Coordinates of C-alpha atoms in Angstrom, one line a residue:
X182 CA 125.1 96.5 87.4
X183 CA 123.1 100.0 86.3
X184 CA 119.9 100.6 86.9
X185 CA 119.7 102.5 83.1
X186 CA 120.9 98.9 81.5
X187 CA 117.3 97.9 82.4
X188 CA 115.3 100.2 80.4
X189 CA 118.5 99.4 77.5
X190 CA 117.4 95.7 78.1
X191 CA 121.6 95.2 78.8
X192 CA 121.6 92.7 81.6
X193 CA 122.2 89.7 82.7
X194 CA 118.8 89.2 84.8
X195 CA 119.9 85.9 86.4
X196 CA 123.0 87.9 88.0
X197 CA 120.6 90.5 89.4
X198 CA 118.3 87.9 90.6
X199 CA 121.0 85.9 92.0
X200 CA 122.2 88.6 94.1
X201 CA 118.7 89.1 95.2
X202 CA 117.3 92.2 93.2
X203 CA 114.0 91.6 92.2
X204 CA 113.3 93.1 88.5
X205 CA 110.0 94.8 87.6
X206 CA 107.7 91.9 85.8
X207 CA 105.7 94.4 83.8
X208 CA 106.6 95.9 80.4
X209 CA 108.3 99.0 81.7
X210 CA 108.6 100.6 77.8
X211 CA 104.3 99.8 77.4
X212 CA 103.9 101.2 80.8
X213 CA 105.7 103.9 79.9
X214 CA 104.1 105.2 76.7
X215 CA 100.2 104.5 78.1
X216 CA 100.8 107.0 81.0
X217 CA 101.9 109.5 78.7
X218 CA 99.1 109.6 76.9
X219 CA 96.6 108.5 79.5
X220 CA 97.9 109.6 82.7
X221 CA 95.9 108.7 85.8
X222 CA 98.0 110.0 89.1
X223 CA 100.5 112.8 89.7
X224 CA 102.5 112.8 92.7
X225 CA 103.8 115.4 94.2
X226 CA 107.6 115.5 96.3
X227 CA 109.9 112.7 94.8
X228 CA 111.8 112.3 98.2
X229 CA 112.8 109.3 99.5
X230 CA 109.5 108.5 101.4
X231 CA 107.9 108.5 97.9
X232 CA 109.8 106.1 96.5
X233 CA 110.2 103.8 99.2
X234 CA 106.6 103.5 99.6
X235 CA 103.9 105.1 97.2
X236 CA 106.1 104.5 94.1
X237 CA 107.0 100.9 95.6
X238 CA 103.7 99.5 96.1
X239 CA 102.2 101.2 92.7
X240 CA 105.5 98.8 91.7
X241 CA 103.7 95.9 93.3
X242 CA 100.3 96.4 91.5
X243 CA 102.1 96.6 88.5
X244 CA 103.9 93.1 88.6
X245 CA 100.5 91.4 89.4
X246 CA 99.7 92.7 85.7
X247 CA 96.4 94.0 87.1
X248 CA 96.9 97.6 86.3
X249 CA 99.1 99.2 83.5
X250 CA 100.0 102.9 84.4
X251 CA 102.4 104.5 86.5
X252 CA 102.9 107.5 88.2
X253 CA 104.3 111.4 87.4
X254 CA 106.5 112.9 90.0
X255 CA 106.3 116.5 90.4
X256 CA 108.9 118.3 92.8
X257 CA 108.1 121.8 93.6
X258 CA 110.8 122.3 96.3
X259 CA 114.1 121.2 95.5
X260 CA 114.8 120.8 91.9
X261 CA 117.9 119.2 92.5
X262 CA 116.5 115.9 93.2
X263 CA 115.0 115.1 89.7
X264 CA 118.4 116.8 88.2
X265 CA 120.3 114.4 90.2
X266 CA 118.5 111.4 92.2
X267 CA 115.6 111.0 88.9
X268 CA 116.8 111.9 85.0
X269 CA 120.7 110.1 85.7
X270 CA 118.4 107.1 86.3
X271 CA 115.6 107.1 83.7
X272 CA 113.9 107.3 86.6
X273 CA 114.5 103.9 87.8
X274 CA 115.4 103.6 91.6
X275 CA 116.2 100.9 94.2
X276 CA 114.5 100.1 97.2
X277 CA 116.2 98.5 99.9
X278 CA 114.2 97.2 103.2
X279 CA 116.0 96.7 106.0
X280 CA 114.6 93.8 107.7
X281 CA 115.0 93.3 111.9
X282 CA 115.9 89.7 111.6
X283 CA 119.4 91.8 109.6
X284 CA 118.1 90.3 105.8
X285 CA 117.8 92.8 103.4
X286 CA 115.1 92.8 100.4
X287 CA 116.3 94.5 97.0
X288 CA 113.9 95.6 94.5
X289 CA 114.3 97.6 91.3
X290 CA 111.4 100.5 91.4
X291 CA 109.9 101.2 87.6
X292 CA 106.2 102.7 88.4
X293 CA 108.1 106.4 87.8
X294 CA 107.3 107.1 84.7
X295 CA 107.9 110.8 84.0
X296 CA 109.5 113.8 86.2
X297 CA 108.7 117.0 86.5
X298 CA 109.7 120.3 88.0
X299 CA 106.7 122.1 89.1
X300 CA 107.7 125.7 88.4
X301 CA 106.5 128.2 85.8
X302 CA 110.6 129.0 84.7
X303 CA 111.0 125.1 83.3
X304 CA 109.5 123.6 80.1
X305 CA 108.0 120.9 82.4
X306 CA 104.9 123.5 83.6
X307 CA 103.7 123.0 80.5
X308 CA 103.6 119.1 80.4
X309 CA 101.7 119.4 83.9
X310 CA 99.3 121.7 82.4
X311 CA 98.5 119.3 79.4
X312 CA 98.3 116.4 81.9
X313 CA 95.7 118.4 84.4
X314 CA 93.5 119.2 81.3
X315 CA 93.5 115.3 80.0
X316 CA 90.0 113.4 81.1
X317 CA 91.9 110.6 82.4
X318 CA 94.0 111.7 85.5
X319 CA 92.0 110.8 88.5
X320 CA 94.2 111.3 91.7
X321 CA 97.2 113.8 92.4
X322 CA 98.6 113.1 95.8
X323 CA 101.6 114.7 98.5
X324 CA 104.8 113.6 100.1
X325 CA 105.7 117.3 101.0
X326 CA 105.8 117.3 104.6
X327 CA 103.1 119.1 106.9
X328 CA 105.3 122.1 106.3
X329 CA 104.8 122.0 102.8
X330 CA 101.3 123.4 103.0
X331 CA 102.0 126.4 104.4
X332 CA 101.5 129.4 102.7
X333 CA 101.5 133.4 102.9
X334 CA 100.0 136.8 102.1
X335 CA 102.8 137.2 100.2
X336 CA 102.2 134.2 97.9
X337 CA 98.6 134.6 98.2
X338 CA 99.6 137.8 96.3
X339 CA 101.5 137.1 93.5
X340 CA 98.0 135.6 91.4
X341 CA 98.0 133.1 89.2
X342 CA 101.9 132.1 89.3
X343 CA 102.6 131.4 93.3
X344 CA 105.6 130.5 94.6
X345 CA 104.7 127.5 97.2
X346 CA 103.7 124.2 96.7
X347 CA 99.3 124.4 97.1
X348 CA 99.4 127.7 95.1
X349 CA 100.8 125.8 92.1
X350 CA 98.7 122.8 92.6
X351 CA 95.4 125.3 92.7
X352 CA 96.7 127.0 89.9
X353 CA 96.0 123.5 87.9
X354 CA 93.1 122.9 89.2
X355 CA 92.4 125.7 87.6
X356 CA 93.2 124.6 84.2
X357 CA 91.1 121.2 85.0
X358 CA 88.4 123.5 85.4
X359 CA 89.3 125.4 82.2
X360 CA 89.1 122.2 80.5
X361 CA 85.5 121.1 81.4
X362 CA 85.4 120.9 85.1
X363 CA 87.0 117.6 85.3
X364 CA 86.6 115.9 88.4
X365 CA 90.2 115.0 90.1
X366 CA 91.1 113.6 93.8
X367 CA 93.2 115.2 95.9
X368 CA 95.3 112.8 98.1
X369 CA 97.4 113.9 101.2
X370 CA 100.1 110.9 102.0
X371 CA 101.8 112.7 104.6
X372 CA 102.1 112.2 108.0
X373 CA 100.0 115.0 109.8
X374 CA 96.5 113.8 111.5
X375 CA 93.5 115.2 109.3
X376 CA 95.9 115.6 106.2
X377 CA 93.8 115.9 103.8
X378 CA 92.0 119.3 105.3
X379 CA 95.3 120.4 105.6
X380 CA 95.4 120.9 101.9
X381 CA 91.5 121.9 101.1
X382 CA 92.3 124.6 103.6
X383 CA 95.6 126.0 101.5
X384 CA 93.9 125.2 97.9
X385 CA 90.9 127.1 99.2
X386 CA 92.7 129.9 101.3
X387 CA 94.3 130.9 97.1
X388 CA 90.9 130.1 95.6
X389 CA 89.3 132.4 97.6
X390 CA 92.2 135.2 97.0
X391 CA 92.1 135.2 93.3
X392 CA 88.6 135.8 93.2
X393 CA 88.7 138.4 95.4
X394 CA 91.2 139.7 93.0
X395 CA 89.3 139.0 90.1
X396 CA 91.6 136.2 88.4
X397 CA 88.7 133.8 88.5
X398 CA 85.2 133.5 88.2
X399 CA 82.9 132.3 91.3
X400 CA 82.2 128.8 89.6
X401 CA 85.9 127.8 90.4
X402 CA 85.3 127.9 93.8
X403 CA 82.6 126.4 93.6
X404 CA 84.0 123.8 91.3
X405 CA 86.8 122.9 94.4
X406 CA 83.7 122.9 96.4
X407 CA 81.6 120.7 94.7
X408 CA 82.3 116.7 96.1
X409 CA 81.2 115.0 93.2
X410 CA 83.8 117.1 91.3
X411 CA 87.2 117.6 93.9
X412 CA 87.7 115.8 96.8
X413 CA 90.2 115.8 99.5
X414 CA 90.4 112.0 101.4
X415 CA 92.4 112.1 104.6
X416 CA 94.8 109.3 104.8
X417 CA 97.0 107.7 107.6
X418 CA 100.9 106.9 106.8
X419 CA 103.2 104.9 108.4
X420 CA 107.1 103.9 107.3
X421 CA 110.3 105.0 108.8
X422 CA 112.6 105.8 105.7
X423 CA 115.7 107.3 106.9
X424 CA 119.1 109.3 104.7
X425 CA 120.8 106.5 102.5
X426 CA 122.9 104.4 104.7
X427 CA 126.7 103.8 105.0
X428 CA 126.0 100.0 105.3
X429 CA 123.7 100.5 102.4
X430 CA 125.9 101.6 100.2
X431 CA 128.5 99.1 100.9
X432 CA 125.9 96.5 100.9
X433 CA 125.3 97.2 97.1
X434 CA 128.7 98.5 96.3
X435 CA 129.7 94.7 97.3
X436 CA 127.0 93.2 95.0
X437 CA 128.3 95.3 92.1
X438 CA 125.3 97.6 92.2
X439 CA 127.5 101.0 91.1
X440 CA 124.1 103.4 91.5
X441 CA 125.1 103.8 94.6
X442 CA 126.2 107.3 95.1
X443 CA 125.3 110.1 97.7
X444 CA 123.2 112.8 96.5
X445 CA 123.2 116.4 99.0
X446 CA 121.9 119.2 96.9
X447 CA 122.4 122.7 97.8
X448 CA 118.6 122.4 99.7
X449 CA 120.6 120.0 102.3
X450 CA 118.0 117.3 100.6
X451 CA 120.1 113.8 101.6
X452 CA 119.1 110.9 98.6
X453 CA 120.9 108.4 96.4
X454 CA 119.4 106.1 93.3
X455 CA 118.8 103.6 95.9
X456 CA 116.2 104.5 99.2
X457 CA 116.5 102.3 102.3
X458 CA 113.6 102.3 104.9
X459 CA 112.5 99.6 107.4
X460 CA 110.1 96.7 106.0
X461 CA 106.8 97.9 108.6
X462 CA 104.8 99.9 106.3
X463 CA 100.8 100.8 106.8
X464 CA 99.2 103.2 104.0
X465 CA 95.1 103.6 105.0
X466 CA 93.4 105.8 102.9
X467 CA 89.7 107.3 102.9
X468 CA 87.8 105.8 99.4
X469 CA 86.8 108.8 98.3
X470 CA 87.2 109.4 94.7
X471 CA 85.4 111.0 92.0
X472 CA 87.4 109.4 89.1
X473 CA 88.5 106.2 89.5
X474 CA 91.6 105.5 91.4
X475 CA 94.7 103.7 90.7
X476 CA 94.3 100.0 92.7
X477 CA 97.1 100.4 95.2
X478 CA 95.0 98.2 97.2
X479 CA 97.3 95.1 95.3
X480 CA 99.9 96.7 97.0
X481 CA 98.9 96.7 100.2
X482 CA 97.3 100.1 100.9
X483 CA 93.9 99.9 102.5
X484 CA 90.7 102.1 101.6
X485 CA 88.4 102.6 103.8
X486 CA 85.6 105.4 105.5
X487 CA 87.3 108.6 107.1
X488 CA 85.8 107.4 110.2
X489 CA 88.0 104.6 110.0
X490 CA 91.3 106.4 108.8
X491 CA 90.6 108.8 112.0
X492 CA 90.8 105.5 114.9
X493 CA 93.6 104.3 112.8
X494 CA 95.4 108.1 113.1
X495 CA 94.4 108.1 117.0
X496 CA 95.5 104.8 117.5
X497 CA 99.1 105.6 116.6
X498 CA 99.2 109.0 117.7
X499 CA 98.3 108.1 121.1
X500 CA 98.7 104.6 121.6
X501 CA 100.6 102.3 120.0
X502 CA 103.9 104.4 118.1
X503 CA 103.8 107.6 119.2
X504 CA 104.2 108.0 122.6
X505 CA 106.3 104.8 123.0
X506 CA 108.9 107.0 120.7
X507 CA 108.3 109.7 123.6
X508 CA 108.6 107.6 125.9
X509 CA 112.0 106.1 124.6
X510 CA 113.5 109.6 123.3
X511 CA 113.2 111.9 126.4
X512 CA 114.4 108.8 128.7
X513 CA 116.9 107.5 126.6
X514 CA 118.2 111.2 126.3
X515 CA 119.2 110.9 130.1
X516 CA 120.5 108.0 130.1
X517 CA 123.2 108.6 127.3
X518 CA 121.5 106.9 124.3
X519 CA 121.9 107.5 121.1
X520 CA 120.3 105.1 118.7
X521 CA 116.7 103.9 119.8
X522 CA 117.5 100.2 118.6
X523 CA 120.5 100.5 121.2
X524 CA 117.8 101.7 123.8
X525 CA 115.5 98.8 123.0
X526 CA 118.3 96.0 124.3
X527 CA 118.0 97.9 127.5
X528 CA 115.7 95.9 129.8
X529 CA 114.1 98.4 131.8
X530 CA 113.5 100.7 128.9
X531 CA 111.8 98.0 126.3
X532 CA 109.6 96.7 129.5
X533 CA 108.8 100.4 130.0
X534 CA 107.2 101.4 126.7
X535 CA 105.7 97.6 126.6
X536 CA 103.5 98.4 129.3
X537 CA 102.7 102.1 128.8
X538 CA 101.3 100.9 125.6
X539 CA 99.8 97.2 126.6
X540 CA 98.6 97.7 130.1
X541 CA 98.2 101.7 130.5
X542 CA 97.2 103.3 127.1
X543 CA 95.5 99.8 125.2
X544 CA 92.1 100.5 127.3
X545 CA 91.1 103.8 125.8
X546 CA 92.0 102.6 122.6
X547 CA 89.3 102.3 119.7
X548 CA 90.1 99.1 117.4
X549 CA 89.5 100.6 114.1
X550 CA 89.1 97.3 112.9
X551 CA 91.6 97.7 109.8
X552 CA 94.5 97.1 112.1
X553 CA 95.0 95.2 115.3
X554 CA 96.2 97.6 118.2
X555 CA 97.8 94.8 119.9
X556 CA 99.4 93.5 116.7
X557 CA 100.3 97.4 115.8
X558 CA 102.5 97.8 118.9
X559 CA 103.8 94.0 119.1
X560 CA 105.1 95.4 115.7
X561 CA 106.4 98.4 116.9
X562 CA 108.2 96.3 119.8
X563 CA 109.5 93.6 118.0
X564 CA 110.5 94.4 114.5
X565 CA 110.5 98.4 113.8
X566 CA 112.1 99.8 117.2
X567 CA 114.9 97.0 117.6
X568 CA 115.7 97.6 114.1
X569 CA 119.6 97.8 113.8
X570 CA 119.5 99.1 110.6
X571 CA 117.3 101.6 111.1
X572 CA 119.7 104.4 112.8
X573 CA 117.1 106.6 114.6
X574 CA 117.9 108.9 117.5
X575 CA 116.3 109.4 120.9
X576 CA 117.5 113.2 119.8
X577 CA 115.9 113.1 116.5
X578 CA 112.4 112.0 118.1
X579 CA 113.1 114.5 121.3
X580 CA 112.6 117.7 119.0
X581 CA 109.7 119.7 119.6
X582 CA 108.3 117.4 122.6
X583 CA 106.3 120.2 123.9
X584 CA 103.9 120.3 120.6
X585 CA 104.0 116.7 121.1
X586 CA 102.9 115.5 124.7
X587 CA 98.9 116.9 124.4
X588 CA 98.2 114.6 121.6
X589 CA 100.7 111.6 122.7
X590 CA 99.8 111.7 126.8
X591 CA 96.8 114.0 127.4
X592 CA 94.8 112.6 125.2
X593 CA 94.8 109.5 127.0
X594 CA 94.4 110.6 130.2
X595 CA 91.2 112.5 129.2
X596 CA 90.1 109.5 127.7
X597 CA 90.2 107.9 131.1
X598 CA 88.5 111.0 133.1
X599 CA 85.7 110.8 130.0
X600 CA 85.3 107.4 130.2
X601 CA 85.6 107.1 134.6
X602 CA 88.4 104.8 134.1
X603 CA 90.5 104.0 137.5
X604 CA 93.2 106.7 137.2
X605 CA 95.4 104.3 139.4
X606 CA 96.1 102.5 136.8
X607 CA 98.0 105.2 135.0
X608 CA 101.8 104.7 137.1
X609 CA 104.2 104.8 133.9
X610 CA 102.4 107.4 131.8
X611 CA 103.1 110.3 134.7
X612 CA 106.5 108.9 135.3
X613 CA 107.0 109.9 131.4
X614 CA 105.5 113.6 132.0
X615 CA 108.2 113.7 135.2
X616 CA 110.8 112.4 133.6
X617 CA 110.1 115.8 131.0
X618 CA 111.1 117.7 134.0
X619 CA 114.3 116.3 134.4
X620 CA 115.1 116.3 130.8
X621 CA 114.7 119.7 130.9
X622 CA 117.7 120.4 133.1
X623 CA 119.7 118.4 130.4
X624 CA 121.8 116.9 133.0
X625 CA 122.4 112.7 131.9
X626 CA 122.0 110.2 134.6
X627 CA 125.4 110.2 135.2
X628 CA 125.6 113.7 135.4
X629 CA 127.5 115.2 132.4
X630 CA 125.3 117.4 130.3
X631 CA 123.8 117.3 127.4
X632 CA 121.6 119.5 124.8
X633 CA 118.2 119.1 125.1
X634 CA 116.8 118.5 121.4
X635 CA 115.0 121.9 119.5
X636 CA 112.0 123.0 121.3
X637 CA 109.8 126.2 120.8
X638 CA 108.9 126.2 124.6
X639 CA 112.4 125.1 125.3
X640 CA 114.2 128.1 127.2
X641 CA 110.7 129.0 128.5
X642 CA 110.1 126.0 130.1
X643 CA 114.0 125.2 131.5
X644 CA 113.3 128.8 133.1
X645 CA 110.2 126.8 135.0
X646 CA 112.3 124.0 136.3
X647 CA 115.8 126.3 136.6
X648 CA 115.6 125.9 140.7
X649 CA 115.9 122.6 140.8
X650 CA 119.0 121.0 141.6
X651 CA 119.7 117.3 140.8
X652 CA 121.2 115.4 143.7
X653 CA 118.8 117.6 146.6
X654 CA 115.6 115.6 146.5
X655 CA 114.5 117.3 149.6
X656 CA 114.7 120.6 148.3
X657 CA 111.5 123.0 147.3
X658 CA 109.9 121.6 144.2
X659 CA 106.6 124.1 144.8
X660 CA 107.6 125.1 140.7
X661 CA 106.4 121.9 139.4
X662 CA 103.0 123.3 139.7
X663 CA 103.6 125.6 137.2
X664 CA 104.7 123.6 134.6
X665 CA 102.5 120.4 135.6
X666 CA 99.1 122.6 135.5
X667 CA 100.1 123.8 131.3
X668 CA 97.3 122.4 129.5
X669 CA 99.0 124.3 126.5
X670 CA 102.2 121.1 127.0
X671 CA 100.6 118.5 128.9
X672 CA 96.3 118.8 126.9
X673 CA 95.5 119.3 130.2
X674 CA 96.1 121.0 133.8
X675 CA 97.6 117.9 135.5
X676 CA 97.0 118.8 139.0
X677 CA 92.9 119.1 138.0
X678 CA 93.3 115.4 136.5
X679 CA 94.9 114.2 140.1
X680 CA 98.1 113.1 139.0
X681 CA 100.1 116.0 139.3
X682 CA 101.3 114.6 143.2
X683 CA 102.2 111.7 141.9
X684 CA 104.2 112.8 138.8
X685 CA 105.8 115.7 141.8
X686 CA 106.7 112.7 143.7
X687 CA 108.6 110.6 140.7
X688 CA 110.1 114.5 140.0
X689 CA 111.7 113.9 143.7
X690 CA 113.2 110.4 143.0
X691 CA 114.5 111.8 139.6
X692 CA 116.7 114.8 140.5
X693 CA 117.8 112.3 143.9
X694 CA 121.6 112.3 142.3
X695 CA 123.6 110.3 139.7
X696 CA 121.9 107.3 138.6
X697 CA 118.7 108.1 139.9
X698 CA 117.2 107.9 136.7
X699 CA 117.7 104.4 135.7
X700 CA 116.7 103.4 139.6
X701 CA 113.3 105.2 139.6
X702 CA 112.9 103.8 136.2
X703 CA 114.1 100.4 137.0
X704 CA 111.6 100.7 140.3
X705 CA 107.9 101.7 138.8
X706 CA 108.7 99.6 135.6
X707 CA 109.2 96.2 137.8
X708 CA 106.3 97.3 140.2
X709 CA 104.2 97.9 137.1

């Protein structure tokens, strides 16, 4: 069983569907040939989030026989990956979900038409220029990773042919604009809040440059500018889609699947023909489009207003995902953990981020009416965080908490001084934000050491709590009030929101000895 026999028309499809693979129902061939003439969306970064989820539910519209064009995926980072994980394959990839009941769904993913390496040194530039000047694309869109709009002076620089990814993105819009000021859509799917200002910003930032420079005219700007022309939706996504799995692999290699090969490229990019990721998906995008748009709605992707796409960002960021994962990494950390479905069999954890999220966080929340808060998190609880397959790490999650616990924790404790909720209520939420002090002295529960995760405020902060001593909980803790009063790590200066006695006394209970994690834990989540 090869994926390539499908487009050859060499296979058995009973076997395949037998063994559970489920087989594109479109004409793959007529798909094929109308998008190269007629293309209508460009994505760009072919990693495995794209095909596991953008790619997959374009897949979905396609077998309802609704719609009849696929999508172009342009990688402008690691050209390895269309070398390797795309062109062996004709494109063709399989997506495996990983189900938390332990079933797994198989299906073959055709909607990748074409693709392309977006750099000026391959042959494929070209055929991304011809397919920005044709009337009919209406949407390009990202998988590139916040980090992946950054940009420079230096690449600001170099004119017309730019290294990075939004500088070779503006530099065809610029050739739309050569061909008749065509209107396009520009479509952020990544996972950053506000994403889709995230690239007007870069477009605009080497927009701006070049016509300082004088490499083009004032009406391209204004072109990018012009909303009835260009716009840039914001969009909210959601789908855990980890490295190909060992079990994975095996999994198929039992079946008689032989795609299933590791790819690493030189980049350290981790990928395989087949992508596994967990089943929980949620795609919400702002319906903003000057073209048309390609109906991934029969997928499952929701449009909606931005207004809407911003509760549904806020209600994950601060609610119902995010800090639970906070919650579970800096805690589970201690107390020796190293997969977060381990960590949700553990009683006094699971009960802990349940109520954080149910009783402490749920009453500042805003339903953004697209999604159910309480049936977001009972999703969270139930099916994506016990997930056995999905082999997530309390270390993975624990990077960078600093950047992370203004958005995940202060925001909702300003929400409740806004709003003059009873600050009592909040007893688990400060006993996370204590706990961060303990984590910091990277001593477990049972006292061996460990490595707190990267951090950018790491050594400066460990230099805050360095005279603390776990096992003396009657010693000095007067340094807790410089780290608790950081508005820069916890949004605001926790002593001026009157918790920061309260999170000092958990800090006491913490550092009391060995085990004195799980019991202070064990304590506030049965009082709660």
């Amino acid at each position: 069983m090869k994926l390539k026999d499908i487009i050859s028309g060499q296979i058995n499809a009973a076997e395949w569907e037998q063994k559970g693979y489920q087989l594109p129902k479109f004409d793959i061939k007529a798909v094929r040939e109308k998008t190269a003439k007629e293309p209508t969306w460009v994505h760009f970064g072919g990693g495995n989030i794209f095909r596991a989820f953008p790619a997959a539910i374009l897949n979905d519209a396609l077998n309802t026989g609704k719609y009849d064009r696929g999508v172009i995926v342009a990688e402008t980072f690691d050209f390895e990956v269309i070398d390797k994980a795309y062109q062996p394959y004709d494109n063709l990839s399989l997506y495996v979900a990983l189900c938390s009941d332990g079933t797994v769904e198989k299906k073959v993913i055709a909607s990748v038409t074409e693709a392309l390496k977006a750099d000026y040194q391959f042959q494929d530039w070209q055929r991304l220029i011809d397919i920005f000047r044709n009337p009919s694309l209406q949407m390009i869109s990202f998988t590139i990773t916040e980090k992946g709009y950054s940009y420079n002076d230096a690449d600001l620089a170099r004119g017309l042919q730019p290294m990075f990814a939004l500088g070779k993105v503006t530099a065809l819009l610029y050739e739309r604009w050569q061909a008749g000021q065509l209107p396009l859509t520009i479509q952020s799917m990544d996972n950053c809040s506000h994403n889709g200002d995230k690239v007007k910003t870069g477009v605009f930032a080497y927009a701006e440059r070049w016509l300082e420079d004088g490499l083009v005219p004032a009406a391209f700007l204004d072109y990018l500018k012009d909303e009835t022309k260009i716009t840039f939706p914001w969009s909210m996504i959601d789908k855990i889609t980890p490295r190909p799995h060992e079990k994975v692999k095996e999994l198929l290699a039992a079946d008689g699947f032989e795609d299933n090969n590791y790819i690493e490229t030189e980049r350290h990019t981790f990928t395989a023909p087949f992508v596994n990721a967990e089943e929980v998906q949620y795609l919400v995008i702002e319906d903003h489009y000057t073209n048309g748009r390609p109906p991934l709605h029969l997928g499952g992707a929701l449009y909606t207003t931005r207004e809407t796409v911003d509760k549904v960002e806020t209600m994950k960021v601060t609610t119902c995902l995010n800090p639970l994962h906070t919650a579970m990494s800096i805690y589970g950390c201690m107390l020796g953990y190293t997969l977060i479905s381990a960590e949700m069999q553990d009683a006094d954890l699971r009960a802990f981020i349940q109520k954080i999220g149910y009783i402490e966080a749920m009453p500042v929340v805003v339903d953004p009416g697209v999604l159910n808060p309480y049936e977001f998190i009972g999703a969270v609880i139930n099916r994506r965080l016990p997930n056995p397959f999905m082999p997530d790490a309390p270390q993975r999650i624990a990077m960078d908490t600093s950047q992370k616990l203004p958005i995940r924790f202060g925001e909702t404790i300003k929400k409740y001084i806004a709003r003059g909720l009873d600050m009592s209520n909040l007893q688990l939420i400060p006993l996370v934000l204590a706990g961060y002090a303990r984590y910091l002295k990277g001593i477990k529960d049972d006292g061996t050491p460990f490595e707190p995760s990267p951090d950018p405020m790491l050594q400066e902060l460990q230099q805050i709590v360095a005279p603390l001593e776990v096992g003396k909980p009657e010693q000095d803790y007067s340094c807790l009030r410089q780290l608790y009063s950081r508005s820069d790590v916890f949004g605001l200066d926790l002593y001026e929101a009157g918790l920061g006695e309260q999170i000092e006394g958990y800090v006491r209970e913490l550092f009391g000895g060995n085990g004195s994690v799980r019991q202070t834990l064990h304590k506030y989540v049965s009082l709660r």
